[in-house]
Coordinates of C-alpha atoms and ligand atoms in Angstrom, one line a residue:
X1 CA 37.1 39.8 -8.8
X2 CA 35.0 41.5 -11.1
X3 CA 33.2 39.4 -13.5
X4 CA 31.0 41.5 -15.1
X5 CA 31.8 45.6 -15.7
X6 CA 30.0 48.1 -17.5
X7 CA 30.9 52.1 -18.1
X8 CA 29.3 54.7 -19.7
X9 CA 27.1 52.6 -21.4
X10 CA 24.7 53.8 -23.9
X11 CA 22.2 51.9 -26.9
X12 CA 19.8 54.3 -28.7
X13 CA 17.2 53.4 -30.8
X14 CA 16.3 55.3 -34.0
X15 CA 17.9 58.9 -34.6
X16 CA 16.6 62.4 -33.8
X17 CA 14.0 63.4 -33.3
X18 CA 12.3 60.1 -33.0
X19 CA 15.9 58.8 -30.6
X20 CA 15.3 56.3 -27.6
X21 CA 17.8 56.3 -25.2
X22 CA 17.4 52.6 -23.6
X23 CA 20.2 53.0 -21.8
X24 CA 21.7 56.4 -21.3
X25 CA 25.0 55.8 -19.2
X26 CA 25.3 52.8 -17.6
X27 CA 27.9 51.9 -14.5
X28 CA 27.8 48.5 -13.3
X29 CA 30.0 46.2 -11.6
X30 CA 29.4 42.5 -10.2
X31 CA 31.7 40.4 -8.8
X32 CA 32.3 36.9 -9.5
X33 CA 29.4 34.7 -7.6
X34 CA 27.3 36.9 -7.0
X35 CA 23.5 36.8 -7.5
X36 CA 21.9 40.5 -8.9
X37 CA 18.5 41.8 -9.9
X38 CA 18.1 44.5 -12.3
X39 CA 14.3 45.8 -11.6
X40 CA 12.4 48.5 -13.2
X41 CA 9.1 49.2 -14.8
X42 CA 8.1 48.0 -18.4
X43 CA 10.3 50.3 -21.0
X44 CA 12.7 51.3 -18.8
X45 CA 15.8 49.3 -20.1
X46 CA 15.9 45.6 -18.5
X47 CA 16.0 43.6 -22.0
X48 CA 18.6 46.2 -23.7
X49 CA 20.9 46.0 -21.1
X50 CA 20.5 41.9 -20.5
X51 CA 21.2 41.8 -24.7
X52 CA 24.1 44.1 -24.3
X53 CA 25.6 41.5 -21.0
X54 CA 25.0 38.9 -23.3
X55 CA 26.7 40.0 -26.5
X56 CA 23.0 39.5 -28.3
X57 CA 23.5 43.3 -29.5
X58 CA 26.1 46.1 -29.9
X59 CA 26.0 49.7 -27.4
X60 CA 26.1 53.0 -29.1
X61 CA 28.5 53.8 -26.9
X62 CA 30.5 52.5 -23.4
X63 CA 32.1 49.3 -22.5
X64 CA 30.9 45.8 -21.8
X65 CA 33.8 43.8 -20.4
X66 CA 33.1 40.3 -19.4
X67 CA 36.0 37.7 -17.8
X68 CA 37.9 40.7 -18.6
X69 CA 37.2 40.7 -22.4
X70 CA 35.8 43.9 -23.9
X71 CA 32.8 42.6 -26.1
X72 CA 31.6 46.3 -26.8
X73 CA 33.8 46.2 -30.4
X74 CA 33.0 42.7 -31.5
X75 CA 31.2 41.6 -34.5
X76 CA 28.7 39.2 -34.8
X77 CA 30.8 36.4 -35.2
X78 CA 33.0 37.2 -32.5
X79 CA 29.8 37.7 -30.2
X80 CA 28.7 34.6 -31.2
X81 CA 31.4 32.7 -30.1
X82 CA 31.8 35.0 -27.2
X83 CA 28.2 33.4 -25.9
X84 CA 28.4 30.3 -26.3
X85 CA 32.2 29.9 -23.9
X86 CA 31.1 32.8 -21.7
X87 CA 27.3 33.2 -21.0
X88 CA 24.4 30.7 -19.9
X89 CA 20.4 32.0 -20.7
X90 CA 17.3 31.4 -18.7
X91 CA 14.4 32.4 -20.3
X92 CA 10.7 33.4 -19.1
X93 CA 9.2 30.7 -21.8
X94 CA 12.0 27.9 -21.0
X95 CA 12.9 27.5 -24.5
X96 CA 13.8 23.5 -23.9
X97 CA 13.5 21.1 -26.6
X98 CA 10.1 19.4 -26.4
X99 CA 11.7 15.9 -28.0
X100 CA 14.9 15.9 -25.9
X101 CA 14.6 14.3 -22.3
X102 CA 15.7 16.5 -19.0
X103 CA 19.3 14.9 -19.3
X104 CA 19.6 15.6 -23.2
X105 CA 17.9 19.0 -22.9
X106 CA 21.1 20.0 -20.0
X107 CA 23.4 18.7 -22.2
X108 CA 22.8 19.7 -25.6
X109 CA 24.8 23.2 -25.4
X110 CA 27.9 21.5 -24.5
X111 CA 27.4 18.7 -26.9
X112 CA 26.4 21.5 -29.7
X113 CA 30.1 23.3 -29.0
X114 CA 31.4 19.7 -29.7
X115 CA 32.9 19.6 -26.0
X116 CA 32.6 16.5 -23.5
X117 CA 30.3 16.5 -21.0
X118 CA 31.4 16.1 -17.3
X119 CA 29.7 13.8 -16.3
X120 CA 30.2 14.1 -12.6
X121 CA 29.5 17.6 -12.8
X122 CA 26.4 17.4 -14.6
X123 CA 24.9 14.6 -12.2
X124 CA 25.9 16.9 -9.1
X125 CA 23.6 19.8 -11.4
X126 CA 20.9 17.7 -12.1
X127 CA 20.6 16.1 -8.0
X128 CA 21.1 19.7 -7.1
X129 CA 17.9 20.9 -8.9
X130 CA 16.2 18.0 -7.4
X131 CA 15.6 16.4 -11.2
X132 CA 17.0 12.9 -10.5
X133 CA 13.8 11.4 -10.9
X134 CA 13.1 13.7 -14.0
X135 CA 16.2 12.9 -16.2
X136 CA 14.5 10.8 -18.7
X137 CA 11.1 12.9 -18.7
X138 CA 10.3 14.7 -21.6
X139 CA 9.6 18.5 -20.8
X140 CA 6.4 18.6 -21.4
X141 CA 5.4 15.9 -18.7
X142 CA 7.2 18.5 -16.3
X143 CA 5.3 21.4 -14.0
X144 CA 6.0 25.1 -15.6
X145 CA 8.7 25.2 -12.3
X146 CA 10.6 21.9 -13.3
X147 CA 11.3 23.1 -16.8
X148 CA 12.3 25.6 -15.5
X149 CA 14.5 23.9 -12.9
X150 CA 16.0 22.1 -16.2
X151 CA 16.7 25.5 -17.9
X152 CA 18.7 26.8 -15.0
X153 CA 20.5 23.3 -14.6
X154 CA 21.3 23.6 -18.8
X155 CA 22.6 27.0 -18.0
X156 CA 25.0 25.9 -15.5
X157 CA 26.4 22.8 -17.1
X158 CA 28.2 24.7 -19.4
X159 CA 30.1 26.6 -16.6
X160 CA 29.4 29.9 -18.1
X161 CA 31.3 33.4 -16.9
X162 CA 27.5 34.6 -16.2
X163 CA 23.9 33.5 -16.3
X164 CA 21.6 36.0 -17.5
X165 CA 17.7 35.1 -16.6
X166 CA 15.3 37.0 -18.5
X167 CA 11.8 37.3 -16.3
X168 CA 12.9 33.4 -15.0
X169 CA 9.4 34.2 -13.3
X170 CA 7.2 35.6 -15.8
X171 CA 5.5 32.1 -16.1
X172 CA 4.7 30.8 -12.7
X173 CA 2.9 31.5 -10.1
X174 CA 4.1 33.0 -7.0
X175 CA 5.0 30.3 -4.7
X176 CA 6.8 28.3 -7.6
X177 CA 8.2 31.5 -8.2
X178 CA 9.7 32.0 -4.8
X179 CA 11.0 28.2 -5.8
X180 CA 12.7 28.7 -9.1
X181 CA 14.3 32.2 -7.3
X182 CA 15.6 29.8 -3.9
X183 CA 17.0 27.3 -6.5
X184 CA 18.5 30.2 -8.6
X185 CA 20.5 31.6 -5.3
X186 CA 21.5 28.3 -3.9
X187 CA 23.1 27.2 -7.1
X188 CA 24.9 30.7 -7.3
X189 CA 26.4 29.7 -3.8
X190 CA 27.0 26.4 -4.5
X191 CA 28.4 26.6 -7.4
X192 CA 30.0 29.9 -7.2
X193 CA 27.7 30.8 -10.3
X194 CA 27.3 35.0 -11.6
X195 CA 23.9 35.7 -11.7
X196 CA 22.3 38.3 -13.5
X197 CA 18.6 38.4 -13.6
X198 CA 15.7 41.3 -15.2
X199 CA 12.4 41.3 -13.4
X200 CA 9.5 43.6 -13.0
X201 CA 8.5 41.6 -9.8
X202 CA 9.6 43.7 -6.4
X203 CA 9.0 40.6 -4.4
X204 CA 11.2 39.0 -6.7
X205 CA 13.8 41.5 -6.8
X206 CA 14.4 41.8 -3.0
X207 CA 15.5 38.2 -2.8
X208 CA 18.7 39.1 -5.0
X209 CA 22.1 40.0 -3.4
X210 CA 21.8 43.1 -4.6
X211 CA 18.7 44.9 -6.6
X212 CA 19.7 47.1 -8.8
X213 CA 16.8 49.5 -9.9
X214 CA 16.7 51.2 -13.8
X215 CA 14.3 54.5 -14.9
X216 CA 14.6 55.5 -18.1
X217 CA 18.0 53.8 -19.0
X218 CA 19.8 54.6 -15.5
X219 CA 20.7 53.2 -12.4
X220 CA 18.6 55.1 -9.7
X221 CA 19.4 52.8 -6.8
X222 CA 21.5 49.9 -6.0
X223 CA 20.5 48.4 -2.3
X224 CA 22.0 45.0 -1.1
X225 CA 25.9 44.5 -0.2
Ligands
ADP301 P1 12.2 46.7 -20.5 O1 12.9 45.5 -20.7 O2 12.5 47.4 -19.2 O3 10.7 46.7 -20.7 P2 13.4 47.6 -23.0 O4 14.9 47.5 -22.8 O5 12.7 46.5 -23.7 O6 12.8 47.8 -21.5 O7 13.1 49.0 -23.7 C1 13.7 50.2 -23.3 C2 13.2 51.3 -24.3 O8 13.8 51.1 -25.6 C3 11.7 51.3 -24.5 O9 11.3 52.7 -24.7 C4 11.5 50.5 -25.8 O10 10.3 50.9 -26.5 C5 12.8 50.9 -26.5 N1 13.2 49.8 -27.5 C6 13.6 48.5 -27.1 N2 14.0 47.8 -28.2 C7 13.8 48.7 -29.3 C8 14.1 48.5 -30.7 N3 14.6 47.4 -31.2 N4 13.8 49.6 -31.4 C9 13.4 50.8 -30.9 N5 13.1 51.0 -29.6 C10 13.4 49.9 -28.8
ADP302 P1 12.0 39.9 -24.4 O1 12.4 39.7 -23.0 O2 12.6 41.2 -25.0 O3 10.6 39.7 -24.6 P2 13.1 37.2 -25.0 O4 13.6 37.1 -23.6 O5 12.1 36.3 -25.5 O6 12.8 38.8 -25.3 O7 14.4 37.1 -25.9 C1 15.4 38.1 -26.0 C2 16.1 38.1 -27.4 O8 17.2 37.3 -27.3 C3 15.2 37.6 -28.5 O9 15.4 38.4 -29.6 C4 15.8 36.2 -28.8 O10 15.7 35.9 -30.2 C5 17.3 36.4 -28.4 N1 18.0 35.1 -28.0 C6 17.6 34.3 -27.0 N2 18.5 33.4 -26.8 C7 19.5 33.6 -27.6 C8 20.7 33.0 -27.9 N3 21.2 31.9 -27.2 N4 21.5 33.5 -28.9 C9 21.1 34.5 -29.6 N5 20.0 35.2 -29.4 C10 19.2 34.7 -28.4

């Protein structure tokens, strides 16, 4: 099934003659579990079309259609909502918070959308990761590739539609890199998790499912499966 579908899709910046065309026509397709890089130099798109996945901005033009929802008309409120039942974030810088232990850093998104936690599931995240030990540390007594570990496991307990990792990489170094991207795949299997992530790292890239490459706001190649 189809998790993830884009067509046509299109976000300019600015108007004529000064017009940027991020993204300038857009096909994708991912199906549910599956693990995708988008890769491409600096400017050529990566960020707009994550925010557009994401529901963090609007296209010009096109269709976004997520779980089989078109978010490409939704207003802000809508969007809002939309992200926090459908879409988990991994950021390059973390973004945990620094007075919240490992455990109350994973489960603060589902406590903030006044849901209960599974428990059971949550423990099975956090032994997954390998953070056991970690639960009652407080981020910043973690390495740069265990908060990290705690950002993807925070992104999972909420059993998003998709998980969209921005740079997960951008901080570390490259054999905690290699890591965080071998804990980012096995969860997708194991938990049957989407994956979506944007890096500029080739090495990176080719350890996706499938690498899809962006140029000036198109797809020039797609390799994998
Ligand atoms: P990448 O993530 O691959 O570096 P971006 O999606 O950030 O690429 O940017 C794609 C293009 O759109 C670039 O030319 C960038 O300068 C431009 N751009 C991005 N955001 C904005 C914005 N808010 N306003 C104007 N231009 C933008
Ligand atoms: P970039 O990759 O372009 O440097 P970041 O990865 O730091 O940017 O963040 C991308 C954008 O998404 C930022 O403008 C940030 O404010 C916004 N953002 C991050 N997380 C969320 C969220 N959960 N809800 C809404 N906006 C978010």
């Amino acid at each position: 099934m189809s998790v993830l579908i884009t067509e046509d899709l299109k976000k300019y910046y600015g108007n004529e003659p000064n017009i940027v065309k991020a993204l300038d026509g857009v096909d994708l397709e991912i199906q549910e579990g599956e693990f995708v890089a988008v890769v491409g130099t600096s400017g050529s798109g990566k960020s707009t079309l994550l925010h557009m996945l994401g529901g963090l901005d609007t296209p010009t033009s096109g269709k976004v259609i997520v779980g089989g929802k078109d978010i490409s008309t939704m207003g802000d409120e809508q969007l809002t909502i939309f992200r926090r039942r459908n879409v988990g974030f991994v950021f390059q810088n973390y973004n945990l918070v620094p007075i919240l232990n490992v455990y109350e850093n994973i489960v603060l998104p589902i406590e903030l959308d006044g849901n209960t936690v599974d428990e059971d599931f949550v423990e099975n995240i956090i032994e997954t990761l390998g953070l056991l030990e970690k639960k009652n540390n407080l981020p910043n007594n973690l390495s740069g590739g265990q908060q990290q570990r705690v950002a993807i496991a925070r992104a999972l307990a909420t059993k998003p539609s998709i998980i969209l990792a921005d740079e997960p990489t951008g901080n570390l170094d490259s054999k905690t890199s290699q890591d965080v991207l071998g804990v980012l795949k096995m969860t997708s299997t194991k938990f049957h998790q989407t994956m979506v992530m944007i890096t500029h790292n080739e090495q990176i890239a080719q350890l996706a499912d499938r690498v899809i490459r962006i140029e000036d706001g198109r797809i020039v190649s797609v390799e994998g499966r």
